[in-house]
Coordinates of C-alpha atoms in Angstrom, one line a residue:
X10 CA -2.4 -3.1 26.7
X11 CA 1.2 -2.5 27.8
X12 CA 3.7 -1.8 25.0
X13 CA 6.4 -4.4 24.4
X14 CA 8.3 -1.9 22.3
X15 CA 7.9 1.7 23.4
X16 CA 8.2 4.2 20.6
X17 CA 8.8 7.2 22.8
X18 CA 12.2 8.8 22.4
X19 CA 13.1 6.6 19.4
X20 CA 14.5 7.7 16.1
X21 CA 12.1 6.4 13.4
X22 CA 12.8 6.0 9.7
X23 CA 9.8 6.0 7.3
X24 CA 11.0 4.5 4.0
X25 CA 8.8 5.8 1.3
X26 CA 7.6 8.8 3.3
X27 CA 6.4 10.8 0.3
X28 CA 4.0 8.0 -0.9
X29 CA 0.4 7.4 0.1
X30 CA 1.2 5.0 3.0
X31 CA 4.4 6.8 4.0
X32 CA 2.6 10.1 4.2
X33 CA -0.1 8.6 6.4
X34 CA 2.6 7.2 8.7
X35 CA 4.2 10.6 8.8
X36 CA 0.8 12.1 9.9
X37 CA 0.3 9.4 12.5
X38 CA 3.8 9.6 13.9
X39 CA 3.6 13.4 14.3
X40 CA 1.6 12.9 17.4
X41 CA 4.2 10.5 19.0
X42 CA 7.2 11.5 21.1
X43 CA 9.8 10.3 18.5
X44 CA 12.3 11.7 16.1
X45 CA 11.4 11.0 12.4
X46 CA 14.0 10.8 9.7
X47 CA 13.4 10.5 6.0
X48 CA 15.3 10.7 2.7
X49 CA 13.9 11.7 -0.7
X50 CA 14.3 9.3 -3.5
X51 CA 16.6 11.7 -5.4
X52 CA 19.1 11.5 -2.5
X53 CA 18.6 7.8 -1.6
X54 CA 17.9 5.0 -4.1
X55 CA 16.8 2.1 -2.0
X56 CA 17.3 -0.2 -5.0
X57 CA 21.1 0.2 -4.5
X58 CA 22.5 -1.8 -1.6
X59 CA 25.4 0.5 -0.9
X60 CA 23.2 3.6 -0.7
X61 CA 20.8 1.9 1.7
X62 CA 23.5 0.6 4.0
X63 CA 25.4 3.9 4.1
X64 CA 22.3 5.9 4.9
X65 CA 21.1 3.7 7.7
X66 CA 24.6 3.5 9.1
X67 CA 24.9 7.3 9.1
X68 CA 21.4 8.0 10.5
X69 CA 21.0 5.0 12.9
X70 CA 17.2 4.8 13.2
X71 CA 15.9 2.4 15.9
X72 CA 12.5 1.8 14.4
X73 CA 11.9 1.4 10.6
X74 CA 8.6 1.3 8.6
X75 CA 9.2 -0.1 5.1
X76 CA 6.5 1.6 3.1
X77 CA 8.7 2.2 0.0
X78 CA 7.6 0.3 -3.0
X79 CA 7.0 0.5 -6.8
X80 CA 3.2 0.5 -7.0
X81 CA 0.5 0.5 -9.7
X82 CA -2.7 -1.1 -10.8
X83 CA -3.4 -4.1 -13.2
X84 CA -2.3 -2.1 -16.3
X85 CA 1.1 -1.1 -14.9
X86 CA 1.7 -4.5 -13.4
X87 CA 1.0 -6.2 -16.7
X88 CA 3.0 -3.8 -18.8
X89 CA 6.2 -3.6 -16.6
X90 CA 6.6 -6.9 -14.8
X91 CA 10.4 -6.7 -14.6
X92 CA 10.3 -3.4 -12.8
X93 CA 7.7 -4.4 -10.4
X94 CA 9.6 -7.6 -9.5
X95 CA 13.2 -6.2 -9.5
X96 CA 12.6 -2.8 -7.8
X97 CA 10.4 -4.2 -5.0
X98 CA 12.8 -7.2 -4.4
X99 CA 15.7 -4.8 -4.1
X100 CA 13.9 -2.4 -1.8
X101 CA 13.0 -5.1 0.6
X102 CA 16.3 -6.9 0.6
X103 CA 18.4 -3.8 0.9
X104 CA 16.5 -2.2 3.7
X105 CA 16.2 -5.4 5.8
X106 CA 19.9 -6.3 5.4
X107 CA 20.9 -2.7 6.2
X108 CA 18.7 -2.8 9.2
X109 CA 20.3 -6.0 10.4
X110 CA 23.8 -4.6 9.9
X111 CA 23.1 -1.3 11.7
X112 CA 21.3 -2.8 14.7
X113 CA 17.7 -1.6 14.0
X114 CA 15.6 -2.6 17.0
X115 CA 12.3 -3.0 15.3
X116 CA 11.1 -3.1 11.7
X117 CA 7.6 -3.2 10.2
X118 CA 7.5 -4.4 6.6
X119 CA 4.4 -3.7 4.6
X120 CA 3.3 -6.5 2.4
X121 CA 0.0 -6.7 0.5
X122 CA -3.2 -8.7 0.4
X123 CA -2.3 -9.6 -3.2
X124 CA 0.4 -12.0 -1.9
X125 CA -2.4 -14.4 -1.0
X126 CA -3.5 -17.1 -3.6
X127 CA -6.1 -16.1 -6.1
X128 CA -8.6 -18.6 -4.9
X129 CA -7.7 -18.6 -1.2
X130 CA -10.6 -19.6 1.2
X131 CA -12.5 -16.5 2.5
X132 CA -11.9 -14.7 4.7
X133 CA -8.2 -15.1 4.1
X134 CA -6.1 -16.0 7.1
X135 CA -2.4 -15.3 7.4
X136 CA -1.7 -19.0 7.0
X137 CA -3.0 -19.0 3.4
X138 CA 0.3 -17.5 2.2
X139 CA 2.0 -19.7 -0.4
X140 CA -0.9 -22.2 -0.3
X141 CA -1.9 -21.8 -4.0
X142 CA -1.3 -20.0 -7.3
X143 CA -1.2 -16.2 -7.4
X144 CA -3.5 -13.9 -9.4
X145 CA -1.6 -13.5 -12.7
X146 CA -2.4 -9.8 -13.1
X147 CA -0.3 -8.8 -10.1
X148 CA 2.0 -11.8 -9.7
X149 CA 5.3 -9.8 -10.2
X150 CA 4.5 -7.4 -7.4
X151 CA 3.2 -10.2 -5.2
X152 CA 6.3 -12.3 -5.6
X153 CA 8.5 -9.4 -4.5
X154 CA 6.3 -8.7 -1.5
X155 CA 6.3 -12.4 -0.5
X156 CA 10.1 -12.4 -0.6
X157 CA 10.0 -9.4 1.8
X158 CA 7.7 -11.2 4.2
X159 CA 9.8 -14.3 4.2
X160 CA 12.9 -12.2 4.7
X161 CA 11.4 -10.8 7.9
X162 CA 10.9 -14.3 9.1
X163 CA 14.4 -15.5 8.0
X164 CA 16.1 -12.6 9.8
X165 CA 14.1 -13.3 12.9
X166 CA 15.0 -17.0 12.9
X167 CA 18.7 -16.6 12.0
X168 CA 19.7 -13.3 13.6
X169 CA 17.0 -12.7 16.2
X170 CA 15.9 -9.5 14.5
X171 CA 12.5 -8.1 15.7
X172 CA 11.2 -7.7 12.1
X173 CA 7.4 -8.0 11.6
X174 CA 5.4 -8.1 8.4
X175 CA 1.8 -6.8 7.9
X176 CA -0.7 -7.5 5.1
X177 CA -2.9 -4.5 4.3
X178 CA -6.2 -4.7 2.4
X179 CA -6.8 -2.6 -0.6
X180 CA -6.1 1.0 0.3
X181 CA -7.7 4.4 -0.4
X182 CA -7.2 7.9 1.1
X183 CA -5.2 11.1 0.8
X184 CA -2.0 10.9 -1.2
X185 CA -3.3 8.3 -3.6
X186 CA -2.1 8.2 -7.2
X187 CA -4.9 9.3 -9.6
X188 CA -2.9 8.8 -12.8
X189 CA -5.1 6.9 -15.3
X190 CA -2.3 4.6 -16.4
X191 CA -0.8 3.6 -13.0
X192 CA -3.6 4.0 -10.4
X193 CA -5.3 1.3 -8.4
X194 CA -9.1 0.7 -8.7
X195 CA -10.4 3.3 -6.2
X196 CA -8.3 6.2 -7.6
X197 CA -9.0 5.2 -11.2
X198 CA -12.7 5.1 -10.6
X199 CA -12.9 8.4 -8.8
X200 CA -11.1 10.1 -11.6
X201 CA -13.2 8.4 -14.3
X202 CA -16.5 9.3 -12.7
X203 CA -15.4 12.9 -12.0
X204 CA -14.3 13.4 -15.6
X205 CA -17.5 11.9 -16.9
X206 CA -19.6 14.3 -14.8
X207 CA -17.6 17.3 -16.0
X208 CA -17.9 16.2 -19.6
X209 CA -21.5 15.1 -19.3
X210 CA -20.8 11.7 -20.7
X211 CA -23.8 9.3 -20.8
X212 CA -21.9 6.3 -19.4
X213 CA -18.7 5.2 -17.6
X214 CA -17.0 2.0 -18.5
X215 CA -15.6 -0.1 -15.7
X216 CA -13.2 -2.9 -16.3
X217 CA -14.4 -6.4 -15.6
X218 CA -17.8 -7.8 -14.7
X219 CA -18.3 -5.9 -11.5
X220 CA -18.7 -9.1 -9.5
X221 CA -15.4 -9.4 -7.7
X222 CA -15.6 -8.4 -4.1
X223 CA -13.1 -6.2 -2.3
X224 CA -12.2 -4.9 1.1
X225 CA -11.1 -1.2 1.3
X226 CA -9.0 0.2 4.1
X227 CA -8.5 3.9 4.7
X228 CA -4.7 4.6 4.6
X229 CA -4.9 6.5 7.9
X230 CA -6.3 3.5 9.6
X231 CA -3.4 1.5 8.2
X232 CA -0.9 3.9 9.6
X233 CA -2.5 3.7 13.0
X234 CA -2.5 -0.1 12.8
X235 CA 1.2 -0.1 11.9
X236 CA 2.1 2.1 14.9
X237 CA 0.0 -0.3 17.1
X238 CA 1.8 -3.3 15.7
X239 CA 5.2 -1.7 16.3
X240 CA 4.3 -1.2 20.0
X241 CA 2.4 -4.4 20.7
X242 CA 3.4 -7.2 18.4
X243 CA 6.5 -9.3 18.0
X244 CA 6.1 -12.6 16.1
X245 CA 7.2 -14.4 13.0
X246 CA 3.7 -14.6 11.6
X247 CA 2.5 -11.7 9.5
X248 CA -0.6 -9.8 10.6
X249 CA -3.6 -8.9 8.4
X250 CA -4.8 -5.3 8.5
X251 CA -8.3 -4.6 7.2
X252 CA -11.9 -3.8 8.1
X253 CA -13.3 -7.3 7.8
X254 CA -16.0 -5.9 5.5
X255 CA -16.4 -6.2 1.7
X256 CA -18.5 -5.1 -1.2
X257 CA -18.6 -5.9 -5.0
X258 CA -16.8 -3.7 -7.5
X259 CA -20.2 -2.9 -8.9
X260 CA -21.4 -1.6 -5.5
X261 CA -18.2 0.3 -5.0
X262 CA -18.6 1.9 -8.4
X263 CA -22.1 3.0 -7.5
X264 CA -20.9 4.4 -4.2
X265 CA -18.3 6.5 -6.0
X266 CA -20.8 7.6 -8.7
X267 CA -23.1 8.9 -5.9
X268 CA -20.3 10.6 -4.1
X269 CA -19.0 12.4 -7.2
X270 CA -22.5 13.3 -8.3
X271 CA -22.5 11.3 -11.6
X272 CA -26.0 10.1 -12.7
X273 CA -25.1 8.4 -16.0
X274 CA -24.9 4.7 -16.8
X275 CA -22.3 2.3 -15.5
X276 CA -21.2 -0.2 -18.1
X277 CA -19.0 -3.2 -17.3
X278 CA -16.4 -4.3 -19.9
X279 CA -16.3 -8.0 -19.4
X280 CA -13.5 -8.3 -22.0
X281 CA -11.1 -6.8 -19.4
X282 CA -9.7 -8.9 -16.4
X283 CA -11.5 -9.1 -13.1
X284 CA -8.5 -9.9 -11.1
X285 CA -8.9 -12.0 -7.9
X286 CA -12.6 -13.0 -7.5
X287 CA -12.8 -12.2 -3.8
X288 CA -10.3 -10.8 -1.3
X289 CA -11.5 -10.4 2.2
X290 CA -8.9 -10.6 5.0
X291 CA -9.5 -12.4 8.3
X292 CA -8.5 -9.7 10.8
X293 CA -9.4 -11.6 13.9
X294 CA -5.7 -11.9 15.2
X295 CA -5.2 -8.2 15.1
X296 CA -8.6 -7.6 16.6
X297 CA -7.7 -10.0 19.4
X298 CA -4.7 -7.7 20.2
X299 CA -7.1 -4.8 20.5
X300 CA -7.0 -2.9 17.2
X301 CA -9.9 -2.3 14.8
X302 CA -10.4 0.0 11.8
X303 CA -12.3 3.1 12.6
X304 CA -13.2 4.6 9.2
X305 CA -16.3 3.3 7.5
X306 CA -16.1 3.3 3.7
X307 CA -19.2 5.4 3.4
X308 CA -17.5 8.0 5.6
X309 CA -14.1 7.9 3.9
X310 CA -15.2 8.2 0.3
X311 CA -16.3 11.9 0.5
X312 CA -13.0 13.2 1.8
X313 CA -11.2 10.9 -0.7
X314 CA -13.0 12.6 -3.5
X315 CA -12.0 16.0 -2.0
X316 CA -8.4 14.8 -2.0
X317 CA -8.7 13.9 -5.7
X318 CA -10.0 17.4 -6.4
X319 CA -7.2 19.0 -4.5
X320 CA -4.6 16.8 -6.3
X321 CA -6.1 17.6 -9.7
X322 CA -6.0 21.3 -9.0
X323 CA -2.4 21.0 -7.9
X324 CA -1.5 19.0 -11.0
X325 CA -3.1 21.6 -13.2
X326 CA -1.0 24.3 -11.6
X327 CA 2.2 22.2 -12.1
X328 CA 1.3 21.6 -15.8
X329 CA 1.0 25.4 -16.4
X330 CA 4.2 26.0 -14.6
X331 CA 6.0 23.4 -16.7
X332 CA 5.0 24.7 -20.1
X333 CA 8.2 25.4 -22.1
X334 CA 10.1 23.1 -19.7
X335 CA 11.3 19.5 -20.0
X336 CA 8.1 17.9 -21.0
X337 CA 6.2 14.9 -19.7
X338 CA 6.9 12.4 -17.0
X339 CA 7.4 8.6 -17.0
X340 CA 3.9 7.3 -16.1
X341 CA 4.8 3.6 -16.0
X342 CA 4.6 3.3 -12.2
X343 CA 5.9 5.2 -9.3
X344 CA 8.3 4.4 -6.5
X345 CA 6.8 5.6 -3.2

């Protein structure tokens, strides 16, 4: 399929390059003939409009991937709604406006499948956006992401900017956040089952009933899809990115338990929220363009567990090195 936007020779900015999605984009773009530019969060605060505009004006990227976001699971979203709404609103608005002002040629904004209504018809087509109430447990993050999606459409309509939004399914893979207070379900479950195995616990408690169904996309597949979309897609409508396959949380927990080697009981705490009952994306439009996910969940979970072990080992080393230093970190959520 011929490219409508060649990446070769372009200066590419990955916003959020140190996060899970940004790191995957960095790995994927390393094989492309392009110049990658980044900025660490201690040098560039994307929540500050002036900083965002000054940095883009000075560096002049031609292609931008907006993977920067404040992220976290149900617990973090519920505990810190203002931060999830404000920070993600500012990141989206500041980067898109700065991109317009500095003449960025192409921009890919990463939304989220949580922007769709809680009870959307399944599988969820892109047209379901804003067709019903959101899932309350992640509404603050979702509203900010919806604003970013609508901004891509507004800048395209008013200014002719080639800005595109994509809607990824639930993610897993290297670079994930395994902190028990701020992680998403895949990372939280991997950590919980591993610790239960090491401590020989007789059971592992999983939030909710186990009945909700989810679709899980490997982050490297997402990165590949984003590069494909940058090359081959230019339209106001957002594009879903997923596998088109789902399983229940109970089945997912059993898969992780087998992968980790935990043979105790799995107990579901029905007093805790389930979240959205079902969330399967309709990926037919992207498939029609010629892209499909390559990594089966059964093949990706083993390396995912290995990534957790590596991250745990690195964190243990950092803890030892920090003894006598400045103490703990803020675990409310993280800006990627």
